[in-house]
PDB file of C-alpha atoms in Angstrom:
ATOM      1  CA  MET A   1      68.972  74.748 -99.212  1.00  0.00           C
ATOM      2  CA  ALA A   2      65.399  72.326 -98.424  1.00  0.00           C
ATOM      3  CA  ARG A   3      62.274  74.321 -98.071  1.00  0.00           C
ATOM      4  CA  THR A   4      60.991  74.763 -94.400  1.00  0.00           C
ATOM      5  CA  LEU A   5      58.416  76.468 -93.255  1.00  0.00           C
ATOM      6  CA  ASP A   6      57.136  76.639 -89.215  1.00  0.00           C
ATOM      7  CA  GLN A   7      54.650  73.585 -88.222  1.00  0.00           C
ATOM      8  CA  PRO A   8      50.770  74.393 -89.354  1.00  0.00           C
ATOM      9  CA  ALA A   9      48.730  76.489 -87.495  1.00  0.00           C
ATOM     10  CA  PRO A  10      46.554  74.645 -84.809  1.00  0.00           C
ATOM     11  CA  ALA A  11      43.428  73.412 -85.912  1.00  0.00           C
ATOM     12  CA  ASP A  12      41.045  76.416 -83.690  1.00  0.00           C
ATOM     13  CA  ALA A  13      43.737  79.032 -85.202  1.00  0.00           C
ATOM     14  CA  ALA A  14      43.883  80.451 -87.958  1.00  0.00           C
ATOM     15  CA  PRO A  15      46.708  79.931 -90.305  1.00  0.00           C
ATOM     16  CA  LEU A  16      49.879  82.598 -91.008  1.00  0.00           C
ATOM     17  CA  PRO A  17      49.769  84.341 -94.575  1.00  0.00           C
ATOM     18  CA  ARG A  18      52.266  83.105 -96.148  1.00  0.00           C
ATOM     19  CA  TYR A  19      54.420  86.060 -96.267  1.00  0.00           C
ATOM     20  CA  LEU A  20      54.467  85.828 -92.414  1.00  0.00           C
ATOM     21  CA  ARG A  21      55.430  82.515 -92.418  1.00  0.00           C
ATOM     22  CA  ILE A  22      57.941  82.866 -95.137  1.00  0.00           C
ATOM     23  CA  MET A  23      59.325  85.776 -92.607  1.00  0.00           C
ATOM     24  CA  GLN A  24      59.667  83.199 -89.819  1.00  0.00           C
ATOM     25  CA  THR A  25      61.641  80.920 -91.615  1.00  0.00           C
ATOM     26  CA  LEU A  26      64.410  83.429 -92.800  1.00  0.00           C
ATOM     27  CA  ARG A  27      63.990  85.134 -89.467  1.00  0.00           C
ATOM     28  CA  ALA A  28      65.082  81.441 -87.955  1.00  0.00           C
ATOM     29  CA  ARG A  29      67.493  81.343 -90.369  1.00  0.00           C
ATOM     30  CA  ILE A  30      68.849  84.460 -89.531  1.00  0.00           C
ATOM     31  CA  ALA A  31      69.497  83.469 -86.034  1.00  0.00           C
ATOM     32  CA  ALA A  32      71.418  80.201 -86.961  1.00  0.00           C
ATOM     33  CA  GLY A  33      73.531  81.461 -88.857  1.00  0.00           C
ATOM     34  CA  SER A  34      72.571  80.040 -92.166  1.00  0.00           C
ATOM     35  CA  TYR A  35      72.688  83.639 -93.834  1.00  0.00           C
ATOM     36  CA  ALA A  36      75.658  85.486 -92.091  1.00  0.00           C
ATOM     37  CA  LEU A  37      75.922  88.974 -91.059  1.00  0.00           C
ATOM     38  CA  GLN A  38      76.866  91.111 -93.885  1.00  0.00           C
ATOM     39  CA  THR A  39      76.198  88.749 -96.745  1.00  0.00           C
ATOM     40  CA  LEU A  40      73.413  89.089 -98.950  1.00  0.00           C
ATOM     41  CA  MET A  41      70.019  87.022 -98.684  1.00  0.00           C
ATOM     42  CA  PRO A  42      69.523  84.945-101.881  1.00  0.00           C
ATOM     43  CA  THR A  43      67.518  87.256-104.244  1.00  0.00           C
ATOM     44  CA  GLU A  44      63.977  87.551-104.485  1.00  0.00           C
ATOM     45  CA  ALA A  45      63.880  85.817-107.996  1.00  0.00           C
ATOM     46  CA  GLU A  46      64.998  83.135-105.285  1.00  0.00           C
ATOM     47  CA  LEU A  47      63.477  82.967-103.134  1.00  0.00           C
ATOM     48  CA  CYS A  48      60.111  83.004-105.328  1.00  0.00           C
ATOM     49  CA  ALA A  49      60.913  79.855-106.674  1.00  0.00           C
ATOM     50  CA  GLU A  50      61.823  78.221-102.985  1.00  0.00           C
ATOM     51  CA  PHE A  51      59.049  79.075-101.648  1.00  0.00           C
ATOM     52  CA  SER A  52      56.614  78.733-105.122  1.00  0.00           C
ATOM     53  CA  VAL A  53      55.360  81.797-104.298  1.00  0.00           C
ATOM     54  CA  SER A  54      55.018  84.999-105.890  1.00  0.00           C
ATOM     55  CA  ARG A  55      57.646  88.006-105.644  1.00  0.00           C
ATOM     56  CA  TYR A  56      54.570  90.396-103.672  1.00  0.00           C
ATOM     57  CA  THR A  57      54.833  87.685-101.543  1.00  0.00           C
ATOM     58  CA  VAL A  58      58.822  87.296-101.208  1.00  0.00           C
ATOM     59  CA  ARG A  59      58.544  91.765-101.023  1.00  0.00           C
ATOM     60  CA  GLU A  60      56.193  91.855 -97.980  1.00  0.00           C
ATOM     61  CA  ALA A  61      58.061  88.983 -96.295  1.00  0.00           C
ATOM     62  CA  LEU A  62      61.624  90.627 -96.969  1.00  0.00           C
ATOM     63  CA  ARG A  63      59.676  94.446 -95.719  1.00  0.00           C
ATOM     64  CA  ARG A  64      58.514  92.728 -92.536  1.00  0.00           C
ATOM     65  CA  LEU A  65      62.160  91.705 -91.762  1.00  0.00           C
ATOM     66  CA  ALA A  66      63.595  95.034 -92.268  1.00  0.00           C
ATOM     67  CA  GLU A  67      61.177  96.137 -90.109  1.00  0.00           C
ATOM     68  CA  GLN A  68      63.012  94.589 -87.523  1.00  0.00           C
ATOM     69  CA  GLY A  69      66.057  95.788 -88.210  1.00  0.00           C
ATOM     70  CA  LEU A  70      66.965  92.324 -89.338  1.00  0.00           C
ATOM     71  CA  VAL A  71      67.812  93.043 -93.014  1.00  0.00           C
ATOM     72  CA  ALA A  72      69.239  96.025 -95.096  1.00  0.00           C
ATOM     73  CA  ARG A  73      67.366  96.650 -98.628  1.00  0.00           C
ATOM     74  CA  ARG A  74      68.670  98.679-101.275  1.00  0.00           C
ATOM     75  CA  LYS A  75      67.140  98.680-104.837  1.00  0.00           C
ATOM     76  CA  GLY A  76      69.676  96.545-106.719  1.00  0.00           C
ATOM     77  CA  ALA A  77      71.851  96.150-104.535  1.00  0.00           C
ATOM     78  CA  GLY A  78      69.493  93.127-102.786  1.00  0.00           C
ATOM     79  CA  THR A  79      69.178  92.358 -99.046  1.00  0.00           C
ATOM     80  CA  LEU A  80      72.247  92.223 -96.377  1.00  0.00           C
ATOM     81  CA  VAL A  81      71.911  90.516 -93.316  1.00  0.00           C
ATOM     82  CA  VAL A  82      73.026  93.519 -90.812  1.00  0.00           C
ATOM     83  CA  ALA A  83      71.286  91.402 -87.562  1.00  0.00           C
ATOM     84  CA  ALA A  84      71.486  88.668 -86.105  1.00  0.00           C
ATOM     85  CA  GLU A  85      68.215  89.165 -83.300  1.00  0.00           C
ATOM     86  CA  ALA A  86      65.483  91.536 -84.063  1.00  0.00           C
ATOM     87  CA  GLN A  87      65.640  95.617 -82.989  1.00  0.00           C
ATOM     88  CA  PRO A  88      63.015  96.893 -81.554  1.00  0.00           C
ATOM     89  CA  LEU A  89      61.092  99.750 -83.705  1.00  0.00           C
ATOM     90  CA  PHE A  90      62.197 103.497 -81.934  1.00  0.00           C
ATOM     91  CA  SER A  91      58.732 105.606 -80.668  1.00  0.00           C
ATOM     92  CA  HIS A  92      58.291 108.668 -79.762  1.00  0.00           C
ATOM     93  CA  SER A  93      55.252 110.688 -79.014  1.00  0.00           C
ATOM     94  CA  MET A  94      54.937 114.502 -78.765  1.00  0.00           C
ATOM     95  CA  ARG A  95      52.253 115.932 -77.139  1.00  0.00           C
ATOM     96  CA  SER A  96      53.527 119.219 -74.695  1.00  0.00           C
ATOM     97  CA  LEU A  97      57.318 120.757 -74.296  1.00  0.00           C
ATOM     98  CA  THR A  98      57.106 117.963 -71.713  1.00  0.00           C
ATOM     99  CA  GLU A  99      56.911 114.806 -73.792  1.00  0.00           C
ATOM    100  CA  LEU A 100      59.703 115.738 -76.047  1.00  0.00           C
ATOM    101  CA  PHE A 101      62.332 116.724 -73.220  1.00  0.00           C
ATOM    102  CA  GLU A 102      61.052 112.960 -71.734  1.00  0.00           C
ATOM    103  CA  TYR A 103      62.536 111.578 -75.287  1.00  0.00           C
ATOM    104  CA  ALA A 104      66.621 112.822 -74.348  1.00  0.00           C
ATOM    105  CA  ARG A 105      65.706 111.423 -70.540  1.00  0.00           C
ATOM    106  CA  THR A 106      64.331 108.290 -71.336  1.00  0.00           C
ATOM    107  CA  THR A 107      67.985 107.170 -73.727  1.00  0.00           C
ATOM    108  CA  THR A 108      71.091 107.484 -72.683  1.00  0.00           C
ATOM    109  CA  PHE A 109      73.482 109.258 -74.862  1.00  0.00           C
ATOM    110  CA  GLU A 110      77.199 108.063 -75.351  1.00  0.00           C
ATOM    111  CA  ILE A 111      79.531 110.210 -76.280  1.00  0.00           C
ATOM    112  CA  ALA A 112      82.095 109.694 -78.329  1.00  0.00           C
ATOM    113  CA  ARG A 113      83.398 113.687 -79.143  1.00  0.00           C
ATOM    114  CA  ILE A 114      83.792 116.928 -78.068  1.00  0.00           C
ATOM    115  CA  GLY A 115      85.300 119.974 -78.543  1.00  0.00           C
ATOM    116  CA  LEU A 116      84.894 124.020 -79.846  1.00  0.00           C
ATOM    117  CA  SER A 117      84.247 123.747 -83.743  1.00  0.00           C
ATOM    118  CA  ALA A 118      82.736 126.538 -86.402  1.00  0.00           C
ATOM    119  CA  VAL A 119      79.624 125.648 -87.862  1.00  0.00           C
ATOM    120  CA  ASP A 120      78.651 125.679 -91.654  1.00  0.00           C
ATOM    121  CA  ALA A 121      76.198 128.223 -93.791  1.00  0.00           C
ATOM    122  CA  GLU A 122      73.068 125.311 -93.789  1.00  0.00           C
ATOM    123  CA  GLU A 123      74.353 125.579 -89.424  1.00  0.00           C
ATOM    124  CA  ALA A 124      74.584 129.158 -89.082  1.00  0.00           C
ATOM    125  CA  ALA A 125      70.944 129.808 -90.270  1.00  0.00           C
ATOM    126  CA  GLN A 126      69.703 127.559 -88.180  1.00  0.00           C
ATOM    127  CA  LEU A 127      71.579 128.411 -85.037  1.00  0.00           C
ATOM    128  CA  GLY A 128      71.186 131.832 -86.331  1.00  0.00           C
ATOM    129  CA  CYS A 129      74.680 133.252 -85.719  1.00  0.00           C
ATOM    130  CA  ALA A 130      77.495 133.906 -88.460  1.00  0.00           C
ATOM    131  CA  THR A 131      79.501 131.255 -90.615  1.00  0.00           C
ATOM    132  CA  GLY A 132      82.621 130.033 -89.064  1.00  0.00           C
ATOM    133  CA  ALA A 133      80.726 130.728 -85.492  1.00  0.00           C
ATOM    134  CA  GLN A 134      82.680 128.960 -82.883  1.00  0.00           C
ATOM    135  CA  TRP A 135      80.030 126.341 -81.251  1.00  0.00           C
ATOM    136  CA  LEU A 136      80.593 123.323 -78.593  1.00  0.00           C
ATOM    137  CA  ARG A 137      80.068 120.126 -81.184  1.00  0.00           C
ATOM    138  CA  VAL A 138      79.027 117.057 -79.475  1.00  0.00           C
ATOM    139  CA  THR A 139      79.149 113.743 -81.299  1.00  0.00           C
ATOM    140  CA  GLY A 140      78.058 110.326 -80.288  1.00  0.00           C
ATOM    141  CA  LEU A 141      75.150 107.327 -80.577  1.00  0.00           C
ATOM    142  CA  ARG A 142      71.844 107.528 -78.605  1.00  0.00           C
ATOM    143  CA  ARG A 143      70.295 104.298 -77.157  1.00  0.00           C
ATOM    144  CA  VAL A 144      67.477 102.663 -75.256  1.00  0.00           C
ATOM    145  CA  ARG A 145      69.495 101.276 -72.708  1.00  0.00           C
ATOM    146  CA  PRO A 146      73.631 101.433 -72.098  1.00  0.00           C
ATOM    147  CA  GLY A 147      74.662  98.914 -74.328  1.00  0.00           C
ATOM    148  CA  GLY A 148      72.148  98.083 -76.188  1.00  0.00           C
ATOM    149  CA  PRO A 149      71.714  98.695 -79.998  1.00  0.00           C
ATOM    150  CA  PRO A 150      72.682 102.385 -81.310  1.00  0.00           C
ATOM    151  CA  ILE A 151      69.141 104.048 -82.355  1.00  0.00           C
ATOM    152  CA  CYS A 152      70.709 107.275 -83.862  1.00  0.00           C
ATOM    153  CA  HIS A 153      73.649 108.787 -84.136  1.00  0.00           C
ATOM    154  CA  THR A 154      73.682 112.304 -82.753  1.00  0.00           C
ATOM    155  CA  THR A 155      75.086 116.033 -82.760  1.00  0.00           C
ATOM    156  CA  VAL A 156      74.238 118.491 -79.908  1.00  0.00           C
ATOM    157  CA  LEU A 157      75.791 122.095 -81.297  1.00  0.00           C
ATOM    158  CA  VAL A 158      76.093 124.051 -77.533  1.00  0.00           C
ATOM    159  CA  HIS A 159      76.590 127.647 -77.222  1.00  0.00           C
ATOM    160  CA  ASP A 160      80.372 128.817 -76.757  1.00  0.00           C
ATOM    161  CA  ARG A 161      79.027 130.456 -73.936  1.00  0.00           C
ATOM    162  CA  PHE A 162      78.242 127.836 -72.113  1.00  0.00           C
ATOM    163  CA  ALA A 163      81.519 125.998 -73.221  1.00  0.00           C
ATOM    164  CA  TRP A 164      83.125 125.928 -70.099  1.00  0.00           C
ATOM    165  CA  LEU A 165      80.586 123.209 -69.074  1.00  0.00           C
ATOM    166  CA  ALA A 166      82.151 120.173 -71.871  1.00  0.00           C
ATOM    167  CA  PRO A 167      84.609 118.580 -69.469  1.00  0.00           C
ATOM    168  CA  GLU A 168      81.102 118.213 -67.024  1.00  0.00           C
ATOM    169  CA  MET A 169      78.632 116.600 -70.669  1.00  0.00           C
ATOM    170  CA  PRO A 170      81.005 113.047 -71.071  1.00  0.00           C
ATOM    171  CA  GLY A 171      79.529 112.078 -67.377  1.00  0.00           C
ATOM    172  CA  CYS A 172      76.631 113.434 -66.789  1.00  0.00           C
ATOM    173  CA  ARG A 173      73.179 111.829 -66.890  1.00  0.00           C
ATOM    174  CA  GLY A 174      70.379 113.300 -68.813  1.00  0.00           C
ATOM    175  CA  PRO A 175      70.196 115.644 -71.302  1.00  0.00           C
ATOM    176  CA  ILE A 176      72.111 118.206 -72.471  1.00  0.00           C
ATOM    177  CA  TYR A 177      70.305 120.977 -72.043  1.00  0.00           C
ATOM    178  CA  ALA A 178      69.032 119.963 -68.615  1.00  0.00           C
ATOM    179  CA  LEU A 179      73.427 120.567 -67.242  1.00  0.00           C
ATOM    180  CA  VAL A 180      73.142 123.433 -69.189  1.00  0.00           C
ATOM    181  CA  GLU A 181      70.164 124.557 -67.238  1.00  0.00           C
ATOM    182  CA  ARG A 182      70.728 123.832 -64.103  1.00  0.00           C
ATOM    183  CA  ARG A 183      74.680 124.626 -63.767  1.00  0.00           C
ATOM    184  CA  ALA A 184      74.260 127.945 -65.770  1.00  0.00           C
ATOM    185  CA  GLY A 185      70.891 128.671 -64.793  1.00  0.00           C
ATOM    186  CA  VAL A 186      69.436 129.925 -68.004  1.00  0.00           C
ATOM    187  CA  PRO A 187      66.242 127.868 -68.176  1.00  0.00           C
ATOM    188  CA  VAL A 188      64.461 126.154 -72.183  1.00  0.00           C
ATOM    189  CA  ALA A 189      61.739 128.874 -73.146  1.00  0.00           C
ATOM    190  CA  GLU A 190      60.948 127.053 -75.928  1.00  0.00           C
ATOM    191  CA  ALA A 191      61.706 124.109 -78.249  1.00  0.00           C
ATOM    192  CA  VAL A 192      60.922 123.875 -81.787  1.00  0.00           C
ATOM    193  CA  GLN A 193      61.451 120.972 -83.556  1.00  0.00           C
ATOM    194  CA  THR A 194      61.452 119.942 -87.306  1.00  0.00           C
ATOM    195  CA  ALA A 195      62.235 116.609 -89.131  1.00  0.00           C
ATOM    196  CA  ARG A 196      62.749 116.138 -92.980  1.00  0.00           C
ATOM    197  CA  ALA A 197      63.849 112.548 -95.094  1.00  0.00           C
ATOM    198  CA  MET A 198      67.441 112.568 -96.376  1.00  0.00           C
ATOM    199  CA  ALA A 199      70.267 109.729 -97.373  1.00  0.00           C
ATOM    200  CA  MET A 200      72.274 108.400 -94.518  1.00  0.00           C
ATOM    201  CA  PRO A 201      76.181 109.577 -94.949  1.00  0.00           C
ATOM    202  CA  PRO A 202      78.157 106.485 -95.258  1.00  0.00           C
ATOM    203  CA  GLY A 203      80.061 107.037 -91.936  1.00  0.00           C
ATOM    204  CA  ILE A 204      76.996 107.338 -90.081  1.00  0.00           C
ATOM    205  CA  ALA A 205      75.373 104.812 -91.262  1.00  0.00           C
ATOM    206  CA  ALA A 206      78.635 102.136 -90.274  1.00  0.00           C
ATOM    207  CA  GLN A 207      78.097 103.244 -86.591  1.00  0.00           C
ATOM    208  CA  LEU A 208      74.204 102.098 -86.484  1.00  0.00           C
ATOM    209  CA  GLY A 209      75.478  99.012 -88.178  1.00  0.00           C
ATOM    210  CA  GLU A 210      73.300  99.986 -91.646  1.00  0.00           C
ATOM    211  CA  ALA A 211      74.076  99.274 -94.694  1.00  0.00           C
ATOM    212  CA  PRO A 212      75.326 102.476 -97.312  1.00  0.00           C
ATOM    213  CA  GLY A 213      72.165 104.005 -99.458  1.00  0.00           C
ATOM    214  CA  GLY A 214      69.727 104.040 -97.086  1.00  0.00           C
ATOM    215  CA  CYS A 215      67.578 106.574 -95.946  1.00  0.00           C
ATOM    216  CA  ALA A 216      67.516 109.009 -92.785  1.00  0.00           C
ATOM    217  CA  MET A 217      64.845 110.667 -90.413  1.00  0.00           C
ATOM    218  CA  ARG A 218      66.820 113.756 -89.371  1.00  0.00           C
ATOM    219  CA  MET A 219      64.814 115.210 -86.221  1.00  0.00           C
ATOM    220  CA  GLU A 220      66.254 118.325 -85.559  1.00  0.00           C
ATOM    221  CA  ARG A 221      65.609 120.379 -82.235  1.00  0.00           C
ATOM    222  CA  ARG A 222      66.066 123.842 -81.096  1.00  0.00           C
ATOM    223  CA  TYR A 223      66.318 125.052 -77.571  1.00  0.00           C
ATOM    224  CA  LEU A 224      65.464 128.608 -77.112  1.00  0.00           C
ATOM    225  CA  ASP A 225      65.466 130.905 -74.345  1.00  0.00           C
ATOM    226  CA  GLU A 226      63.429 133.372 -73.051  1.00  0.00           C
ATOM    227  CA  ALA A 227      64.211 135.941 -75.098  1.00  0.00           C
ATOM    228  CA  GLY A 228      64.539 133.326 -78.321  1.00  0.00           C
ATOM    229  CA  ALA A 229      67.764 132.767 -78.898  1.00  0.00           C
ATOM    230  CA  THR A 230      69.131 129.753 -79.337  1.00  0.00           C
ATOM    231  CA  MET A 231      71.189 128.036 -76.581  1.00  0.00           C
ATOM    232  CA  LEU A 232      71.432 124.417 -78.208  1.00  0.00           C
ATOM    233  CA  MET A 233      70.449 122.637 -81.414  1.00  0.00           C
ATOM    234  CA  SER A 234      70.352 118.926 -81.532  1.00  0.00           C
ATOM    235  CA  LEU A 235      70.632 116.552 -84.887  1.00  0.00           C
ATOM    236  CA  ASN A 236      69.334 112.894 -84.335  1.00  0.00           C
ATOM    237  CA  LEU A 237      69.803 110.790 -87.298  1.00  0.00           C
ATOM    238  CA  HIS A 238      67.232 107.142 -87.093  1.00  0.00           C
ATOM    239  CA  PRO A 239      67.627 105.176 -89.926  1.00  0.00           C
ATOM    240  CA  ALA A 240      64.075 105.603 -91.657  1.00  0.00           C
ATOM    241  CA  GLU A 241      63.080 101.823 -91.197  1.00  0.00           C
ATOM    242  CA  ARG A 242      63.327 102.197 -87.579  1.00  0.00           C
ATOM    243  CA  PHE A 243      62.052 104.949 -86.587  1.00  0.00           C
ATOM    244  CA  SER A 244      58.148 106.315 -85.955  1.00  0.00           C
ATOM    245  CA  TYR A 245      56.996 109.684 -84.383  1.00  0.00           C
ATOM    246  CA  SER A 246      53.434 110.306 -83.951  1.00  0.00           C
ATOM    247  CA  ILE A 247      51.891 113.618 -82.932  1.00  0.00           C
ATOM    248  CA  ARG A 248      48.304 113.859 -81.380  1.00  0.00           C
ATOM    249  CA  ILE A 249      46.610 117.167 -81.867  1.00  0.00           C
ATOM    250  CA  ARG A 250      43.129 117.662 -80.266  1.00  0.00           C
ATOM    251  CA  ARG A 251      40.626 120.827 -81.550  1.00  0.00           C
ATOM    252  CA  ASP A 252      40.634 124.386 -79.606  1.00  0.00           C
ATOM    253  CA  GLY A 253      37.231 124.666 -77.434  1.00  0.00           C
ATOM    254  CA  LEU A 254      36.436 120.428 -77.086  1.00  0.00           C
ATOM    255  CA  ALA A 255      35.569 119.651 -73.664  1.00  0.00           C
TER     256      ALA A 255
END
C-alpha cells in the first residue's frame, strides 16, 4: 500500500506528533475498509518500514487505535481490526451512593437470559449464602444507548425471595435494584463495590466484539438491605482498553 499521511498542518499550527499522524492515517484506512473487520493489520515491522519510523512510534499509534476501540492488540497474535468506527471510552466516576446508582440509570441493560440458577462456590462466598442456593440469574449486555455498541457484559444475581419479579424485568426501564425497591418495598441501604482485572472469557469477548485473550475490568456491586443481607449483586465485565473509573476522595474536616 502506498504511503499516505494527512496533509501538513497550517503554518500557524503546531505540527502533530508523528505517531498521531500515523494513527490518523491508519484510522482512515480502517474506516475506508482498506483493513477489513476481523482481519489482521500489517505487522509493526511492516508499518515501521512503510512510514520510516521507529517501533516505539508505531506502537504508540496502534495503542491510540486500541483506546478508540478500533483494534485489539494481542502479544504474539498481531493487531486485529474489530470496529470500523471509534468506540467511546466508557468512563464512570463516583463520589456518593447516589452517583454509584446513576451508573445503572444512565445505561441500558438488554436482557438475554433470565431464570433461577444454582450459585457456585465463588458466587456463594460473595453473596453470603450456601453453594448451590437458587438465585435469579439475569444476563445480557449493557449499552450507553439502545442500539449502540455494548460497553460491558452484565450478570445480575437476585435473591430468590424477589424471583416473582422476573416477568417484569425484561420490560423494566431503569435498574433492577430500583424495580425491587419499588415493587417489593425493600430499600437498598448500602452498596459494596469491588473492582479487579481478569482475563476476558472467550464467549463474552465475542459478544462485546473483542478479540479473544484480552483483559477485562470486573466491577462487582452488592446491594444490601438495612439488615446487611445481600438483596442482589451485579457483575459487569468491561473490555479493559475501553473503560476507566475514578473516585474523588476528600479529607475530612476541611472547609
